[in-house]
Structure formats: C-alpha cells, structure tokens
Short mmCIF file of C-alpha atoms in Angstrom, two decimals:
data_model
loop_
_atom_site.label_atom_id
_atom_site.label_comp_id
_atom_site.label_asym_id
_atom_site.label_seq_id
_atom_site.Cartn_x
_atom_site.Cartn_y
_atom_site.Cartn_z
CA UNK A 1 -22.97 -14.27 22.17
CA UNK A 2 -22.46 -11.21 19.76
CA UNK A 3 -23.80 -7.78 19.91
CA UNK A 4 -24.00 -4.88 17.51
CA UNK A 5 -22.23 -1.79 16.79
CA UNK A 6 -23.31 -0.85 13.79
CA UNK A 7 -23.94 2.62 15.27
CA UNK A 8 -20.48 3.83 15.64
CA UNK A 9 -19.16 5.87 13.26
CA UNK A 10 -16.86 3.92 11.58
CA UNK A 11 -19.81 2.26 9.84
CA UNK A 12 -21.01 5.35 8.91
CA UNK A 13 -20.69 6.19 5.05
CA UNK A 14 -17.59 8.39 3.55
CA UNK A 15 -16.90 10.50 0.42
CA UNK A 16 -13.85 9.48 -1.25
CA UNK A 17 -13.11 11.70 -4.41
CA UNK A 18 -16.22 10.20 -6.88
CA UNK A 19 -16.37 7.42 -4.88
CA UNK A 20 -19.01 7.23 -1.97
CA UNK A 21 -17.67 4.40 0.45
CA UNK A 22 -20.53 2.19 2.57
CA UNK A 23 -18.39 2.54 5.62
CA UNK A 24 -15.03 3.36 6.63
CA UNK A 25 -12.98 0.77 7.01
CA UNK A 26 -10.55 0.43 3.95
CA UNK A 27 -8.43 -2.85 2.94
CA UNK A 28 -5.29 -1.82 3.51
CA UNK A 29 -2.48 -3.41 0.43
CA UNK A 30 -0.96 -6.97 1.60
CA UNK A 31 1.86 -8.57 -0.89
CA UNK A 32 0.88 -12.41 -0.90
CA UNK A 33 2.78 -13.19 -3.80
CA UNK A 34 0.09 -15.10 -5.98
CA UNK A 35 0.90 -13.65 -9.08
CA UNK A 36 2.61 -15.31 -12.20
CA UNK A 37 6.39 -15.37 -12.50
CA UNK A 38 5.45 -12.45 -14.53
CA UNK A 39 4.01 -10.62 -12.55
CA UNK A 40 -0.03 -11.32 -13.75
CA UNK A 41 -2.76 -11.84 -11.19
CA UNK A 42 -4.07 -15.20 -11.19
CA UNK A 43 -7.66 -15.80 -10.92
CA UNK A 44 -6.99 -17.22 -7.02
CA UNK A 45 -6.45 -13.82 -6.40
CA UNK A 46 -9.82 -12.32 -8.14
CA UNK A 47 -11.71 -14.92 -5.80
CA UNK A 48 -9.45 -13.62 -2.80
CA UNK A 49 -10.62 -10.26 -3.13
CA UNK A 50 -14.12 -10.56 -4.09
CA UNK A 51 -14.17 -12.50 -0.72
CA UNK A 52 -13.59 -9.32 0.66
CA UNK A 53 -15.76 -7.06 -2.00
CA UNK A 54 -17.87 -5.74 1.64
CA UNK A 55 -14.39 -3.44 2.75
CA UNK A 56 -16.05 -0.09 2.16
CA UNK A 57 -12.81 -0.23 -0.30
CA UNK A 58 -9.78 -2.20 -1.23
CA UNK A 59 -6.58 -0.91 -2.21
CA UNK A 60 -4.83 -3.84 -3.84
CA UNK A 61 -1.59 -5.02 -3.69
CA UNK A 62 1.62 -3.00 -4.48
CA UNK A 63 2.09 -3.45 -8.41
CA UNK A 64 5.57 -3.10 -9.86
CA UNK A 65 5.39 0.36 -12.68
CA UNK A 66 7.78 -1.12 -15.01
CA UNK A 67 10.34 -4.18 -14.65
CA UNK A 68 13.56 -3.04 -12.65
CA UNK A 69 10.51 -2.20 -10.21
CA UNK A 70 10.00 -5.50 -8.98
CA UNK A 71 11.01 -6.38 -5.30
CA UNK A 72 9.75 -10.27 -4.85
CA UNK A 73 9.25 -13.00 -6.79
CA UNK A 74 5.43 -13.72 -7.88
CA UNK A 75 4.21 -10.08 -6.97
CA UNK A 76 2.15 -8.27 -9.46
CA UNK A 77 3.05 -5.58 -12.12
CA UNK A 78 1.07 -3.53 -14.47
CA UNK A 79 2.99 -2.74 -17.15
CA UNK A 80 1.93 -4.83 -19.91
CA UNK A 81 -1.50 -6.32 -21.44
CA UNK A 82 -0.97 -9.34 -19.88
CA UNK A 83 -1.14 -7.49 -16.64
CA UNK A 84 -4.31 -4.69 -17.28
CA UNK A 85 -6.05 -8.44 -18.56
CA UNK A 86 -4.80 -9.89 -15.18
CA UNK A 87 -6.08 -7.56 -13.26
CA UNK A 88 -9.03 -6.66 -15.30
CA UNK A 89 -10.55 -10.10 -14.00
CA UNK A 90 -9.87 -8.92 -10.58
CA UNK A 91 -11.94 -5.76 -10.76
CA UNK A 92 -14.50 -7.36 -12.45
CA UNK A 93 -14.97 -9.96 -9.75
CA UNK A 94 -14.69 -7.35 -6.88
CA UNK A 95 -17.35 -5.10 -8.80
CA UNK A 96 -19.78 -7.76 -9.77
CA UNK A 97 -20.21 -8.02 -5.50
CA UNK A 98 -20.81 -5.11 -5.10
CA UNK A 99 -17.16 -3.82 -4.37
CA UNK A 100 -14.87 -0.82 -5.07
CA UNK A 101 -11.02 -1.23 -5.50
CA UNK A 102 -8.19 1.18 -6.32
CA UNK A 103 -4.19 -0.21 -7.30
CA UNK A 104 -1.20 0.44 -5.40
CA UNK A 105 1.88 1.22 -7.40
CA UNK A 106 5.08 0.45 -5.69
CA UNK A 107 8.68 0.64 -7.27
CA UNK A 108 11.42 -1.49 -5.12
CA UNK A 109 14.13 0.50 -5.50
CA UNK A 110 16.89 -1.12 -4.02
CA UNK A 111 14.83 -3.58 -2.41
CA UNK A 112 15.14 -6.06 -5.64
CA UNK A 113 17.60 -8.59 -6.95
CA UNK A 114 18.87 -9.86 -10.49
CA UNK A 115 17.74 -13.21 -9.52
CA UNK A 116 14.10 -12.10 -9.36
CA UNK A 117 13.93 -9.15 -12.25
CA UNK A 118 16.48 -9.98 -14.19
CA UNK A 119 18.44 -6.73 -13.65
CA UNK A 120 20.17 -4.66 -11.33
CA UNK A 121 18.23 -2.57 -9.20
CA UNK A 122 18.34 1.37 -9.17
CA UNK A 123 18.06 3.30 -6.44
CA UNK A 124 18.76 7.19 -5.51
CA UNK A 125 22.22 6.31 -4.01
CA UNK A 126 24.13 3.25 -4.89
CA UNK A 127 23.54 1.88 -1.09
CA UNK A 128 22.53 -1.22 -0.73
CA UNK A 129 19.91 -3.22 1.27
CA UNK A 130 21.60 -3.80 4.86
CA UNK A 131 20.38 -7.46 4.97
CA UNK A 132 19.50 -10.16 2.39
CA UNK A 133 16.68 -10.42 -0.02
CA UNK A 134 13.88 -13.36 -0.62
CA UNK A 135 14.98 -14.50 -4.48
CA UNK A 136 13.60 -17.67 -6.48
CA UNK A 137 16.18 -19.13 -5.02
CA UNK A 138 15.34 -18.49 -1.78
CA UNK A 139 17.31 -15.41 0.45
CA UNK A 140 20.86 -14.03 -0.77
CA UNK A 141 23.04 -11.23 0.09
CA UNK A 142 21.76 -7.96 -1.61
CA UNK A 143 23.17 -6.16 -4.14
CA UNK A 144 24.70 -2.56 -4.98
CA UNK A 145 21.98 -0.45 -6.80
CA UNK A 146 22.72 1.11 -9.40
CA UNK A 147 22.30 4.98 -8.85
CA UNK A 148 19.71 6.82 -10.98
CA UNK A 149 20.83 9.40 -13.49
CA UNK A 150 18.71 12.49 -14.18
CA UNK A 151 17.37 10.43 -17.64
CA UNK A 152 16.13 7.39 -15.29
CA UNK A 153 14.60 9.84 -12.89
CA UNK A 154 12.31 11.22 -16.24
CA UNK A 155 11.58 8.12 -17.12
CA UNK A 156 10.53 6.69 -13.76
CA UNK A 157 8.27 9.20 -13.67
CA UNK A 158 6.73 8.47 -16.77
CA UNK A 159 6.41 4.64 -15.91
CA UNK A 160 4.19 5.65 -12.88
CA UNK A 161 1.94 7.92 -14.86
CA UNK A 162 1.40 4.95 -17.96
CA UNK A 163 1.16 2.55 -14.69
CA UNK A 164 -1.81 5.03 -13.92
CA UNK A 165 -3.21 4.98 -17.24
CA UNK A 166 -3.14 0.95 -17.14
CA UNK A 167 -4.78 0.68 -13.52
CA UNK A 168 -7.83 2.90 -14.91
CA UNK A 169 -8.06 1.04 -18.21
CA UNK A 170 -8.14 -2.85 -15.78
CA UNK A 171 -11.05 -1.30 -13.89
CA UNK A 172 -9.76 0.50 -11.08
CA UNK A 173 -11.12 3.55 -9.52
CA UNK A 174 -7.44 4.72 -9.02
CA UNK A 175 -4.01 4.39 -7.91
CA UNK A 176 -2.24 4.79 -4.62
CA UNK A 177 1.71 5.89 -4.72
CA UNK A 178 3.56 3.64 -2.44
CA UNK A 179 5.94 6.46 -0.73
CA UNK A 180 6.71 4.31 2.42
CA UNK A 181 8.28 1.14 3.76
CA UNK A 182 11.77 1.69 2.76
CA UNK A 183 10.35 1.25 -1.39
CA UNK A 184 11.72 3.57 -4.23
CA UNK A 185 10.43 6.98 -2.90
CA UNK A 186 10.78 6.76 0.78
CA UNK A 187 14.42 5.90 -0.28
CA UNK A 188 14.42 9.67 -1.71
CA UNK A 189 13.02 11.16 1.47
CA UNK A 190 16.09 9.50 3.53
CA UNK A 191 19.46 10.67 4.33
CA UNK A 192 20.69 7.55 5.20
CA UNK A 193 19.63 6.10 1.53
CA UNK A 194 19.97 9.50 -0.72
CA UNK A 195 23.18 11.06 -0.63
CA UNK A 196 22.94 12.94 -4.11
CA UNK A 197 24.12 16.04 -4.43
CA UNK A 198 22.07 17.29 -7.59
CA UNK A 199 18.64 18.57 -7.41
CA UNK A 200 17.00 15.75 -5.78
CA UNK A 201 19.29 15.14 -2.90
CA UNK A 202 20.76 17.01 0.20
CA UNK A 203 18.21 19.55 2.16
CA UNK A 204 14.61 18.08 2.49
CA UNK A 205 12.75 20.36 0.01
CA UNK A 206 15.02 18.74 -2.56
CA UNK A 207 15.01 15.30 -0.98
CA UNK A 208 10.80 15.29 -1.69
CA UNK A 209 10.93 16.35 -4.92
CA UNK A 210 10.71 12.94 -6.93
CA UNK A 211 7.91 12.24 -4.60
CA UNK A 212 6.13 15.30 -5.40
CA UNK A 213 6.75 14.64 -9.48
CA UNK A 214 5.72 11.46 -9.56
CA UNK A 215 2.75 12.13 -8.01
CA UNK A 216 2.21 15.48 -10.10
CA UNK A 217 2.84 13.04 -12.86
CA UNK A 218 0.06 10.24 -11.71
CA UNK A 219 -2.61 12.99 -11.47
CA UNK A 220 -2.36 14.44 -14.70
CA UNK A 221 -2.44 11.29 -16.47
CA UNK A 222 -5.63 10.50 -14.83
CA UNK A 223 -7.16 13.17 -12.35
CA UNK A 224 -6.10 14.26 -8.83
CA UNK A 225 -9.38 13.06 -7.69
CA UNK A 226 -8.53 9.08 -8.35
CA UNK A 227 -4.79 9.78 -6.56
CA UNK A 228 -3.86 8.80 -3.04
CA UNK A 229 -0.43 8.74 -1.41
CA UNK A 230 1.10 6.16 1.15
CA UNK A 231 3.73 7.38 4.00
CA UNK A 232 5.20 5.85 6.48
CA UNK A 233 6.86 8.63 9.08
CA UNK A 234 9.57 6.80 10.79
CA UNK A 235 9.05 4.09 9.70
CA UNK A 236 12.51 1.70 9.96
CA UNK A 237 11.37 -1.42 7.64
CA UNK A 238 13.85 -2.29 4.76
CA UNK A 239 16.82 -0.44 6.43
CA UNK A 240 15.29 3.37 6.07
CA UNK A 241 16.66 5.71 8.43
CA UNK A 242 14.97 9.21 7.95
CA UNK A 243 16.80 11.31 9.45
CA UNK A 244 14.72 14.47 9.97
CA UNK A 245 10.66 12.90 9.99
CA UNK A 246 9.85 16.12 11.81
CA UNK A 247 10.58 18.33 9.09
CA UNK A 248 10.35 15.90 5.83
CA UNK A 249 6.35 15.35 6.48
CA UNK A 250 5.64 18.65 6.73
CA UNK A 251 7.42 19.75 3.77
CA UNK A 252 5.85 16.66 1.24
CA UNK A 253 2.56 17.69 2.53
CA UNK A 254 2.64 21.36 1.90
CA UNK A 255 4.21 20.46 -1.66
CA UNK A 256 1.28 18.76 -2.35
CA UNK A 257 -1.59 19.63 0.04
CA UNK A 258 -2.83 22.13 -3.02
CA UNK A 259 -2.79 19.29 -5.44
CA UNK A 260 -6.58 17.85 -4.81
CA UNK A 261 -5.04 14.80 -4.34
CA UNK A 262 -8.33 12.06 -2.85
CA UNK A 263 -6.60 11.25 0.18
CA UNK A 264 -2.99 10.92 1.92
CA UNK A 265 -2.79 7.47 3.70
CA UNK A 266 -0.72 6.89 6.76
CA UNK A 267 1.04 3.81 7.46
CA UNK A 268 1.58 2.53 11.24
CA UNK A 269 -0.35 5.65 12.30
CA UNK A 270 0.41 6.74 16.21
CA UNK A 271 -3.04 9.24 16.94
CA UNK A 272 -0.32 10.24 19.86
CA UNK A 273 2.64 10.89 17.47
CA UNK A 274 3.48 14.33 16.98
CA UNK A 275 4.07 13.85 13.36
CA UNK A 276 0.53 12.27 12.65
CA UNK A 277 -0.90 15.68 14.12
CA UNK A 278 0.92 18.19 12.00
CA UNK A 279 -0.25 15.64 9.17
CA UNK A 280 -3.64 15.58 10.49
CA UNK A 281 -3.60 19.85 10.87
CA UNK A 282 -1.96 20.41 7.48
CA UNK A 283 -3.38 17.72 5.15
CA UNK A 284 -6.67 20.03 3.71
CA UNK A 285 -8.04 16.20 2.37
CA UNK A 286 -9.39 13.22 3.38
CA UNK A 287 -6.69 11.44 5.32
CA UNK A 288 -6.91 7.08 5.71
CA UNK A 289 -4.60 5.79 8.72
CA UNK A 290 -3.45 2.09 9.24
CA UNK A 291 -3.18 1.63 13.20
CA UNK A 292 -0.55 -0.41 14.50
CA UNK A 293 -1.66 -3.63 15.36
CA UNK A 294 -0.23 -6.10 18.07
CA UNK A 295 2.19 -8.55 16.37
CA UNK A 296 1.40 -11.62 17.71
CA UNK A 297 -2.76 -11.47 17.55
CA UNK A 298 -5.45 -9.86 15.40
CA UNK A 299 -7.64 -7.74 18.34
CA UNK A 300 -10.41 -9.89 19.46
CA UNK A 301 -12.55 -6.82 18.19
CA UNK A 302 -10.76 -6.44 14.41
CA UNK A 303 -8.78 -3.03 15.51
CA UNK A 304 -12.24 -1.56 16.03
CA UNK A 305 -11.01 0.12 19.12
CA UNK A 306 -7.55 1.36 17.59
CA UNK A 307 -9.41 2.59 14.30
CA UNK A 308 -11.86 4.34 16.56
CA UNK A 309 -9.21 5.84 18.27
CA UNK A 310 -7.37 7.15 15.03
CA UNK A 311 -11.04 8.50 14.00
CA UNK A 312 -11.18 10.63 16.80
CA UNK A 313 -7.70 11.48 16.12
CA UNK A 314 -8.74 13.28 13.10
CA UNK A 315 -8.47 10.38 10.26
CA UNK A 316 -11.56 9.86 8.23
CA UNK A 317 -10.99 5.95 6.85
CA UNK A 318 -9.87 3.70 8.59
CA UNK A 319 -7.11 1.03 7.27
CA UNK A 320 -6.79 -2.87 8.05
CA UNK A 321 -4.57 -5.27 6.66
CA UNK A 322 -4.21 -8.54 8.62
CA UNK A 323 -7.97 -8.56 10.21
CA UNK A 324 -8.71 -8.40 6.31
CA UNK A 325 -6.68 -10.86 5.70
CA UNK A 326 -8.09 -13.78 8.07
CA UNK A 327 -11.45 -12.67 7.65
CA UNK A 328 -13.01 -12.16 4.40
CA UNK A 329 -16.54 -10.90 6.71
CA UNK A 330 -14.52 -8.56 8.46
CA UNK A 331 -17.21 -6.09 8.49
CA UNK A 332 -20.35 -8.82 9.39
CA UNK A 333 -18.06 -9.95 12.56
CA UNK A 334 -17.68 -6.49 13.43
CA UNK A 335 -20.90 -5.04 13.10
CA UNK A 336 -22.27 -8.02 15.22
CA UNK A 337 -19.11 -8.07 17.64
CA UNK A 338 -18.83 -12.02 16.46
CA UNK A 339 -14.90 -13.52 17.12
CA UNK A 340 -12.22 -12.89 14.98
CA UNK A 341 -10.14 -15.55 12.83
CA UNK A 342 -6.48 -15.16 13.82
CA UNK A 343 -4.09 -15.32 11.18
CA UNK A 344 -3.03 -18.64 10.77
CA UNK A 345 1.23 -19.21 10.15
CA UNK A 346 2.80 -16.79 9.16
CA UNK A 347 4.95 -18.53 5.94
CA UNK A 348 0.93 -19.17 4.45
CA UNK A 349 0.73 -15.46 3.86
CA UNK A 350 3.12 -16.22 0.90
CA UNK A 351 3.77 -19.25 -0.11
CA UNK A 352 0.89 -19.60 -2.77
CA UNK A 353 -1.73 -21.78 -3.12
CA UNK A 354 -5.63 -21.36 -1.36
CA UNK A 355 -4.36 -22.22 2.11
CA UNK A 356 -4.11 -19.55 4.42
CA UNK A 357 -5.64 -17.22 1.47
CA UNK A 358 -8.73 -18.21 0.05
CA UNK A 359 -9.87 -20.76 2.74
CA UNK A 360 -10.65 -18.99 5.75
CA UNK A 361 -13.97 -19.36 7.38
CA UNK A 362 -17.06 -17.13 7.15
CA UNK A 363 -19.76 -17.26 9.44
CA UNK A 364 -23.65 -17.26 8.57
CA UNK A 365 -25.16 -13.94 7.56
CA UNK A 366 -28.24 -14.12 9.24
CA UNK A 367 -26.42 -15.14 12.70
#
C-alpha cells in the first residue's frame, strides 16, 4: 500500500542561481570509481546518472583538478580533453531526460599515493594520512606529502579555476568546491594537518584563506552564480582534526558570504548543531544540507523525515547520497511513500562493473 506526499514542501520547486530545480531534493556526490585508469567517465556511468536524471539536481562525483589531485584509483578528473569528452557524454545523457547536473571538484591532498597518480602527494603540512590508502595494488601504508610552496599554492589555484572552465565547456551547469572530508582544503582549515607558519597557516583567518582563493578563483573564471561550496564542520573522516569548528565556520563564511556564491552545501548536517545555526544565520544564500543517515539502513521513507527536518531547520535543498544510490526513482517512491531499495554490499559501491550500480530495480510509474 503507498500513499502520497507530494504536498510537502520538499517537492515544492527551488531557485538555484539560473537554474530553477523541480523539487528539492539534490543528489548528493558518491565516488564509485567507474572511471578509466585515467581518470575518464565511462559510458556505464552516463547511463548511471541519467537513471537518476528526476533528482531536482545532481552534483556529480568529486573530479580530480589536475593529476597530483587524484585520491583513488578509477575516480574521475577533468583536466584534459579526454575528460571534458568523458564527461560531455554524461551531461548529455542526464539532459536529454530531462535532468540538470553540476561537477564536484575535489583535490586529495594528502589523501593520494604514488602507486595510484604516479607522484607524491602535496599537502599544506608534510603530515601524513594516519592510516593506509586503497592503491591498484590494493591498501598500503601512506606516504609523507610533500608540503606546498607559495608557487604550488598559485598554481593550485589556477588548476581549479581551468577545472571550472572544463566542467562548463562538458555541459555542466557548474562546479561545487569540495572543502570537506579531510580532502585538500579542509586540510588547510585544520590545525592538526596545517602547521605553516606563512600566510596561510597559524590563526584561522589565515588558515581559510586558500579556501577563500580558490573559490574567488572558480567564480571569476565562470560566474559566482554557477559556484557552490562543500563543508564538513567537524567532520573526523580521513584523519582531520579541526581544532576550533566554532570559530573556523564562521570566519570562511563571512569571507565569502558577499561573494554571490549559488549555494554553500553542508555535509553530515546536525539541524541541532550549534555550528549548522550560525551557518544557517550568517550564510545570506541558498544553503543545501546532507542529513546524517543511519549506517546500517537507508530510512524506510528515503531520509524524507531527516530532510524535512533540516528544511525546517533553515536549509533550502535537501541532499541524498545513498537513497540515490539504490534507487534510481528516488523521487516516484517518495512521492507515493512506495519501499525503499536498501543498498546492497557495501564492496559493490566500488568495485566496477553494473552490479550494485546500474542494476537496481525501478518500480512502475503508473503504480
């Protein structure tokens, strides 16, 4: 027996810079590592996300900004041709049903290997990963990153603003900057993983200030407008220890709350949390959240309840990753209260291949 909701208001329709979104339930970015070696999306992966072309939008997959960048093997990049191509297909399959998708940039910073990149990793600090790393040769010890000089911190930033350019020119409506999760620049807004002393280390205002260029750098190359950012306030994964969350949120988002940036996106968003609050009362824009989920089981209602919590919290789009995931009618099950696929083993969320990707069931429309 299902029964509707389609008159809550998550299913109510959004602005989104340009963009005006069907509903508000967003796609949030999952790695699944179907990419080439080389990083170019495969066309399993433009049939994976047209599958899922009804999200009122999806924000792909973290895409490595230039090579050293890379984290995993088989994740995607969009560097070169071969990649805008790559992902051209993608967009062009999402589009033709009816679908809008924007590109998450993500640099590894220390989270990366020789093994996978072919090069040493760079980081702000030359502290390594506190566990091992997943390699082409399955997981080994991490490695010492390489600390970034003032010239690789220039041209870092450059690399996400031609990363921009390339996202716009494979058919994307825009980019996402990947500031959370223990990546590249949530490694600058630690203590525990920047220790410089120079301009971008040391008291928080300096500590934010490659986050704050980079995306400076992202919206002039193609419009604030088609620029979001991702945080993830306390957030522990990849062996990030903040420090000070209470005053480093704050400070990024009055650096760039001026900036008419489309939206700020919260990862593992608490509508209790202090710190999603302040975010919520200082952010001027729109603001996407991604609720925390139970581990072990997708809600038997999609996260409806938890994103309807976080809307009346103050966030204005809602974000879902593993309901997304396992069901490619996310929003027909919801709107008609139908069941829920669960996610099916864990390891098939990465392993290649259509199973446990491409292959999960959809019911009848007209049920």
């Amino acid at each position: 027996m299902t029964h509707t909701t389609a008159s809550r208001k998550i299913f109510e329709s959004a602005a989104l810079g340009a963009l005006t979104l069907p509903h508000r339930l967003v796609m949030a970015p999952l790695t699944r590592n179907r990419a080439t070696p080389e990083g170019v999306p495969t066309p399993l992966m433009a049939t994976y996300y047209a599958q899922r072309a009804t999200a009122g939008l999806i924000i792909a997959e973290a895409s490595t900004p230039n090579p050293v960048g890379q984290t995993y093997p088989d994740i995607t990049a969009i560097h070169s041709p071969a990649h805008v191509e790559g992902w051209r297909r993608v967009t062009e399959a999402v589009r033709a049903e009816g679908g809008r998708m924007i590109l998450q940039l993500q640099h590894g910073g220390r989270v990366g290997h020789p093994d996978t990149s072919g090069l040493t990793p760079v980081a702000p600090s030359p502290v390594p990963l506190p566990e091992t790393i997943h390699t082409p040769a399955g997981r080994v010890p991490s490695v010492v990153p390489r600390e970034m000089t003032a010239e690789d911190i220039r041209t870092t930033v450059a690399d996400f603003a031609r990363a921009a350019r390339n996202a716009i020119e494979a058919g994307f409506e825009g980019v996402e900057v990947h500031s959370a999760n223990g990546h590249l620049l949530h490694q600058f807004l630690a203590e525990n993983t920047n220790r410089r002393t120079d301009a971008y280390g040391g008291p928080v205002d300096r500590r934010i200030r490659f986050v704050v260029e980079v995306a400076d750098a992202v919206a002039e190359a193609i419009g604030p407008e088609r620029v979001g950012l991702r945080v993830s306030p306390g957030n522990t994964v990849n062996g990030i220890e903040e420090g000070d969350t209470g005053a480093i949120y704050p400070a990024l988002v009055g650096a760039l709350a001026g900036r008419g940036l489309a939206y700020l996106h919260v990862g593992y968003a608490d509508p209790d949390s202090p710190v999603f609050q302040r975010i919520r009362k200082d952010w001027p824009g729109t603001l996407i959240a991604n609720p925390v989920l139970p581990k072990d089981r997708i809600p038997d209602d999609g996260g409806l309840a938890h994103g309807e919590r976080l809307l009346a919290a103050g966030a204005d789009l809602i974000a879902l990753g593993r309901p997304f995931l396992a069901n490619p009618d996310l929003i027909h099950r919801m709107r008609t209260g139908a069941p829920v696929n669960q996610v099916r083993d864990a390891y098939l969320m990465y392993v290649g291949g259509e199973t446990g990707y491409t292959d999960y069931p959809v019911l009848d429309a007209d049920a």
